[in-house]
Amino acid sequence: MPYKNIEDYSETVTQGVKDRYKEIIESLGEDTQREGLLKTPERAAKAMQFLTQGYEQDPVEILTSAMFKESYNEMVIVKDIELYSLCEHHILPFFGKVHIAYIPNGYIVGLSKLPRIVDVFARRLQVQERLTEQILDCINDTLKPQGVAVVIEASHMCMMMRGVQKQNSITTTSGFRGQFEKIETRNEFLKLIGK
Ligand SMILES: [Zn+2]
C-alpha cells in the first residue's frame, strides 16, 4: 500500500517496543511509575513506528501511480523538500532539505510524488549517503528519465547534541545520473537551487 494510515499501529509491535522502552527508561535510572512517564513507553513505541513506517511503503508503486506520458523534456526541479530521518548509528534525528531534478524521457511524474518518496526512504533507519542513492536510483529506475539529480543538506543531532557538538555544521550529499553527469547540466541545476 502506498499510503498507510499510520493510526493503525500494530498491537504486537506496539506492545513489544513499549515493554523494551520501559526497560530502557528504567535502565537509565528513571522511575516509569512517575506520573509524567506512565504513558511514555507506549507513546514512544507509536512515535518510533511512525518514524519507521517507510519499511512498509513501496516507493516504486508511488511513482508509477502518477506517471504521465508527456513530451516536455526540460529540467524539472523540486527544491527545498523537508527531510526528517533517523541516523542508524545513534537512532537520533537528522533533518534538512532535499533538492531533486530530472529531465523527462517521455514521462513526467506528479510533482507531489517526489516528496512522498523522500518520506518513504527517510522514514527508515538511515545514513544520509544511502538515502541520497536510494532516492536517485528509485527515480532513475522507475521513471527512466534522461537524467536525475539529488542533493541533500542535513543537520545531524548525533553531531549537534553529542560527540563533537558542532551546532552549525551541515552535511551535503549529492548524486547525479544520465544528463546530470555532464558538467554544464549539473551546474545549471546547482545554480537553480542556489548552490
Ligand atoms: Zn548518528
mmCIF file of C-alpha atoms and ligand atoms in Angstrom:
data_model
loop_
_atom_site.group_PDB
_atom_site.id
_atom_site.type_symbol
_atom_site.label_atom_id
_atom_site.label_comp_id
_atom_site.label_asym_id
_atom_site.label_seq_id
_atom_site.Cartn_x
_atom_site.Cartn_y
_atom_site.Cartn_z
ATOM 1 C CA MET A 1 0.000 0.000 0.000
ATOM 2 C CA PRO A 2 1.473 3.388 -0.955
ATOM 3 C CA TYR A 3 -0.484 5.239 1.730
ATOM 4 C CA LYS A 4 -0.744 3.688 5.137
ATOM 5 C CA ASN A 5 -2.982 5.227 7.748
ATOM 6 C CA ILE A 6 -0.419 5.374 10.499
ATOM 7 C CA GLU A 7 -3.049 5.497 13.218
ATOM 8 C CA ASP A 8 -3.319 1.747 12.561
ATOM 9 C CA TYR A 9 -0.477 0.744 14.851
ATOM 10 C CA SER A 10 0.245 -2.945 15.108
ATOM 11 C CA GLU A 11 -0.709 -4.080 18.603
ATOM 12 C CA THR A 12 2.034 -6.698 18.740
ATOM 13 C CA VAL A 13 4.748 -4.271 17.675
ATOM 14 C CA THR A 14 3.455 -1.539 19.995
ATOM 15 C CA GLN A 15 3.421 -3.933 22.959
ATOM 16 C CA GLY A 16 6.914 -5.280 22.235
ATOM 17 C CA VAL A 17 8.531 -1.882 21.710
ATOM 18 C CA LYS A 18 6.650 -0.422 24.686
ATOM 19 C CA ASP A 19 7.987 -3.128 27.038
ATOM 20 C CA ARG A 20 11.539 -2.574 25.766
ATOM 21 C CA TYR A 21 11.216 1.217 26.193
ATOM 22 C CA LYS A 22 10.066 0.695 29.767
ATOM 23 C CA GLU A 23 13.239 -1.319 30.408
ATOM 24 C CA ILE A 24 15.412 1.288 28.702
ATOM 25 C CA ILE A 25 13.927 4.158 30.729
ATOM 26 C CA GLU A 26 14.425 2.185 33.950
ATOM 27 C CA SER A 27 17.994 1.242 32.942
ATOM 28 C CA LEU A 28 18.699 4.951 32.520
ATOM 29 C CA GLY A 29 17.705 5.459 36.161
ATOM 30 C CA GLU A 30 14.208 6.874 35.762
ATOM 31 C CA ASP A 31 11.019 5.839 37.524
ATOM 32 C CA THR A 32 8.474 4.650 34.937
ATOM 33 C CA GLN A 33 5.725 4.915 37.567
ATOM 34 C CA ARG A 34 6.204 8.665 37.803
ATOM 35 C CA GLU A 35 3.053 10.409 36.507
ATOM 36 C CA GLY A 36 4.665 12.115 33.516
ATOM 37 C CA LEU A 37 6.279 8.860 32.384
ATOM 38 C CA LEU A 38 3.367 6.460 32.844
ATOM 39 C CA LYS A 39 2.309 6.529 29.178
ATOM 40 C CA THR A 40 5.716 7.417 27.747
ATOM 41 C CA PRO A 41 6.760 3.881 26.703
ATOM 42 C CA GLU A 42 3.560 3.500 24.675
ATOM 43 C CA ARG A 43 3.810 6.973 23.144
ATOM 44 C CA ALA A 44 7.457 6.383 22.255
ATOM 45 C CA ALA A 45 6.609 2.997 20.725
ATOM 46 C CA LYS A 46 3.984 4.633 18.496
ATOM 47 C CA ALA A 47 6.295 7.517 17.602
ATOM 48 C CA MET A 48 9.000 5.070 16.520
ATOM 49 C CA GLN A 49 6.549 3.142 14.376
ATOM 50 C CA PHE A 50 5.541 6.400 12.714
ATOM 51 C CA LEU A 51 9.170 7.361 12.113
ATOM 52 C CA THR A 52 9.982 3.985 10.565
ATOM 53 C CA GLN A 53 6.781 3.451 8.552
ATOM 54 C CA GLY A 54 8.807 3.666 5.326
ATOM 55 C CA TYR A 55 9.686 -0.043 5.584
ATOM 56 C CA GLU A 56 6.089 -0.897 4.736
ATOM 57 C CA GLN A 57 5.735 1.500 1.827
ATOM 58 C CA ASP A 58 6.610 0.907 -1.798
ATOM 59 C CA PRO A 59 8.235 3.937 -3.472
ATOM 60 C CA VAL A 60 8.046 2.357 -6.952
ATOM 61 C CA GLU A 61 4.288 1.972 -6.600
ATOM 62 C CA ILE A 62 4.005 5.618 -5.514
ATOM 63 C CA LEU A 63 5.874 6.814 -8.609
ATOM 64 C CA THR A 64 4.159 4.524 -11.119
ATOM 65 C CA SER A 65 0.744 5.541 -9.745
ATOM 66 C CA ALA A 66 1.305 9.041 -11.158
ATOM 67 C CA MET A 67 3.403 8.736 -14.317
ATOM 68 C CA PHE A 68 2.057 10.571 -17.340
ATOM 69 C CA LYS A 69 3.115 10.468 -20.990
ATOM 70 C CA GLU A 70 4.415 13.924 -21.837
ATOM 71 C CA SER A 71 6.811 15.394 -24.428
ATOM 72 C CA TYR A 72 8.253 18.062 -22.082
ATOM 73 C CA ASN A 73 11.976 17.475 -21.987
ATOM 74 C CA GLU A 74 13.457 20.323 -19.966
ATOM 75 C CA MET A 75 14.712 20.121 -16.421
ATOM 76 C CA VAL A 76 12.044 19.686 -13.710
ATOM 77 C CA ILE A 77 13.191 20.780 -10.247
ATOM 78 C CA VAL A 78 11.523 20.338 -6.873
ATOM 79 C CA LYS A 79 13.648 22.060 -4.274
ATOM 80 C CA ASP A 80 13.579 22.551 -0.500
ATOM 81 C CA ILE A 81 11.699 19.315 0.239
ATOM 82 C CA GLU A 82 11.638 18.962 4.014
ATOM 83 C CA LEU A 83 13.512 15.966 5.313
ATOM 84 C CA TYR A 84 13.232 14.242 8.699
ATOM 85 C CA SER A 85 15.035 10.958 9.223
ATOM 86 C CA LEU A 86 16.824 8.902 11.859
ATOM 87 C CA CYS A 87 20.528 8.090 11.753
ATOM 88 C CA GLU A 88 21.025 4.364 12.002
ATOM 89 C CA HIS A 89 24.138 4.680 14.160
ATOM 90 C CA HIS A 90 22.559 6.527 17.093
ATOM 91 C CA ILE A 91 18.801 6.485 16.331
ATOM 92 C CA LEU A 92 18.855 10.266 16.600
ATOM 93 C CA PRO A 93 17.207 12.594 14.077
ATOM 94 C CA PHE A 94 18.851 14.209 11.120
ATOM 95 C CA PHE A 95 16.879 16.780 9.200
ATOM 96 C CA GLY A 96 17.204 19.287 6.409
ATOM 97 C CA LYS A 97 16.311 19.738 2.775
ATOM 98 C CA VAL A 98 16.278 17.641 -0.361
ATOM 99 C CA HIS A 99 16.515 19.072 -3.877
ATOM 100 C CA ILE A 100 15.543 16.827 -6.778
ATOM 101 C CA ALA A 101 15.743 17.411 -10.532
ATOM 102 C CA TYR A 102 15.051 15.230 -13.505
ATOM 103 C CA ILE A 103 14.893 15.580 -17.277
ATOM 104 C CA PRO A 104 11.903 13.610 -18.627
ATOM 105 C CA ASN A 105 12.246 10.993 -21.304
ATOM 106 C CA GLY A 106 8.636 10.633 -22.480
ATOM 107 C CA TYR A 107 7.117 10.558 -18.994
ATOM 108 C CA ILE A 108 6.648 13.059 -16.210
ATOM 109 C CA VAL A 109 5.621 12.246 -12.645
ATOM 110 C CA GLY A 110 3.070 14.008 -10.427
ATOM 111 C CA LEU A 111 5.166 16.548 -8.520
ATOM 112 C CA SER A 112 3.831 15.623 -5.087
ATOM 113 C CA LYS A 113 5.209 12.107 -5.565
ATOM 114 C CA LEU A 114 8.816 13.261 -5.225
ATOM 115 C CA PRO A 115 8.369 14.488 -1.623
ATOM 116 C CA ARG A 116 6.398 11.293 -0.980
ATOM 117 C CA ILE A 117 9.268 9.032 -1.983
ATOM 118 C CA VAL A 118 11.675 11.169 0.063
ATOM 119 C CA ASP A 119 9.472 10.338 3.079
ATOM 120 C CA VAL A 120 9.335 6.626 2.255
ATOM 121 C CA PHE A 121 13.122 6.349 2.320
ATOM 122 C CA ALA A 122 13.593 8.882 5.149
ATOM 123 C CA ARG A 123 11.214 7.058 7.483
ATOM 124 C CA ARG A 124 13.652 4.227 7.995
ATOM 125 C CA LEU A 125 16.920 3.950 9.898
ATOM 126 C CA GLN A 126 19.270 5.696 7.509
ATOM 127 C CA VAL A 127 22.586 7.232 6.665
ATOM 128 C CA GLN A 128 22.419 10.371 4.542
ATOM 129 C CA GLU A 129 24.651 8.879 1.850
ATOM 130 C CA ARG A 130 22.418 5.837 1.284
ATOM 131 C CA LEU A 131 19.261 7.953 1.446
ATOM 132 C CA THR A 132 20.657 10.080 -1.402
ATOM 133 C CA GLU A 133 21.421 6.999 -3.515
ATOM 134 C CA GLN A 134 18.072 5.344 -2.846
ATOM 135 C CA ILE A 135 16.085 8.397 -3.943
ATOM 136 C CA LEU A 136 18.298 8.747 -7.008
ATOM 137 C CA ASP A 137 18.096 5.086 -8.032
ATOM 138 C CA CYS A 138 14.362 4.858 -7.424
ATOM 139 C CA ILE A 139 13.632 7.784 -9.768
ATOM 140 C CA ASN A 140 16.207 6.625 -12.297
ATOM 141 C CA ASP A 141 14.989 3.018 -12.456
ATOM 142 C CA THR A 142 11.254 3.770 -12.352
ATOM 143 C CA LEU A 143 10.812 6.916 -14.426
ATOM 144 C CA LYS A 144 13.818 6.188 -16.676
ATOM 145 C CA PRO A 145 14.457 9.892 -17.289
ATOM 146 C CA GLN A 146 17.285 11.371 -19.374
ATOM 147 C CA GLY A 147 18.900 12.333 -16.111
ATOM 148 C CA VAL A 148 18.253 12.762 -12.392
ATOM 149 C CA ALA A 149 19.987 14.728 -9.647
ATOM 150 C CA VAL A 150 19.571 14.679 -5.874
ATOM 151 C CA VAL A 151 21.189 16.999 -3.320
ATOM 152 C CA ILE A 152 20.601 16.635 0.414
ATOM 153 C CA GLU A 153 21.674 19.159 3.046
ATOM 154 C CA ALA A 154 21.128 17.977 6.607
ATOM 155 C CA SER A 155 21.978 18.622 10.237
ATOM 156 C CA HIS A 156 22.611 15.581 12.407
ATOM 157 C CA MET A 157 21.533 15.607 16.059
ATOM 158 C CA CYS A 158 24.175 12.967 16.804
ATOM 159 C CA MET A 159 26.789 15.597 15.918
ATOM 160 C CA MET A 160 24.970 18.556 17.466
ATOM 161 C CA MET A 161 23.868 17.128 20.839
ATOM 162 C CA ARG A 162 26.657 14.657 21.495
ATOM 163 C CA GLY A 163 30.065 13.713 20.088
ATOM 164 C CA VAL A 164 31.783 16.726 18.593
ATOM 165 C CA GLN A 165 28.861 19.056 19.481
ATOM 166 C CA LYS A 166 29.098 21.047 16.288
ATOM 167 C CA GLN A 167 25.849 23.012 16.230
ATOM 168 C CA ASN A 168 26.135 24.632 12.835
ATOM 169 C CA SER A 169 27.685 22.050 10.583
ATOM 170 C CA ILE A 170 25.634 20.920 7.622
ATOM 171 C CA THR A 171 26.359 17.732 5.728
ATOM 172 C CA THR A 172 25.812 17.850 1.980
ATOM 173 C CA THR A 173 25.497 14.762 -0.207
ATOM 174 C CA SER A 174 24.678 14.583 -3.884
ATOM 175 C CA GLY A 175 24.221 12.137 -6.701
ATOM 176 C CA PHE A 176 23.855 12.531 -10.452
ATOM 177 C CA ARG A 177 22.772 10.190 -13.223
ATOM 178 C CA GLY A 178 22.491 10.470 -17.010
ATOM 179 C CA GLN A 179 22.489 14.038 -18.382
ATOM 180 C CA PHE A 180 23.449 15.419 -14.974
ATOM 181 C CA GLU A 181 26.822 13.708 -15.241
ATOM 182 C CA LYS A 182 27.598 16.448 -17.792
ATOM 183 C CA ILE A 183 29.182 19.360 -16.011
ATOM 184 C CA GLU A 184 27.072 22.107 -17.680
ATOM 185 C CA THR A 185 23.734 20.397 -16.891
ATOM 186 C CA ARG A 186 24.850 19.746 -13.340
ATOM 187 C CA ASN A 187 25.960 23.384 -12.923
ATOM 188 C CA GLU A 188 22.642 24.671 -14.280
ATOM 189 C CA PHE A 189 20.823 22.566 -11.677
ATOM 190 C CA LEU A 190 23.117 23.701 -8.844
ATOM 191 C CA LYS A 191 22.631 27.333 -9.900
ATOM 192 C CA LEU A 192 18.843 26.924 -9.970
ATOM 193 C CA ILE A 193 18.803 25.544 -6.412
ATOM 194 C CA GLY A 194 21.066 28.389 -5.300
ATOM 195 C CA LYS A 195 24.281 26.420 -4.771
HETATM 196 ZN ZN ZN B 1 24.472 9.303 14.126
#
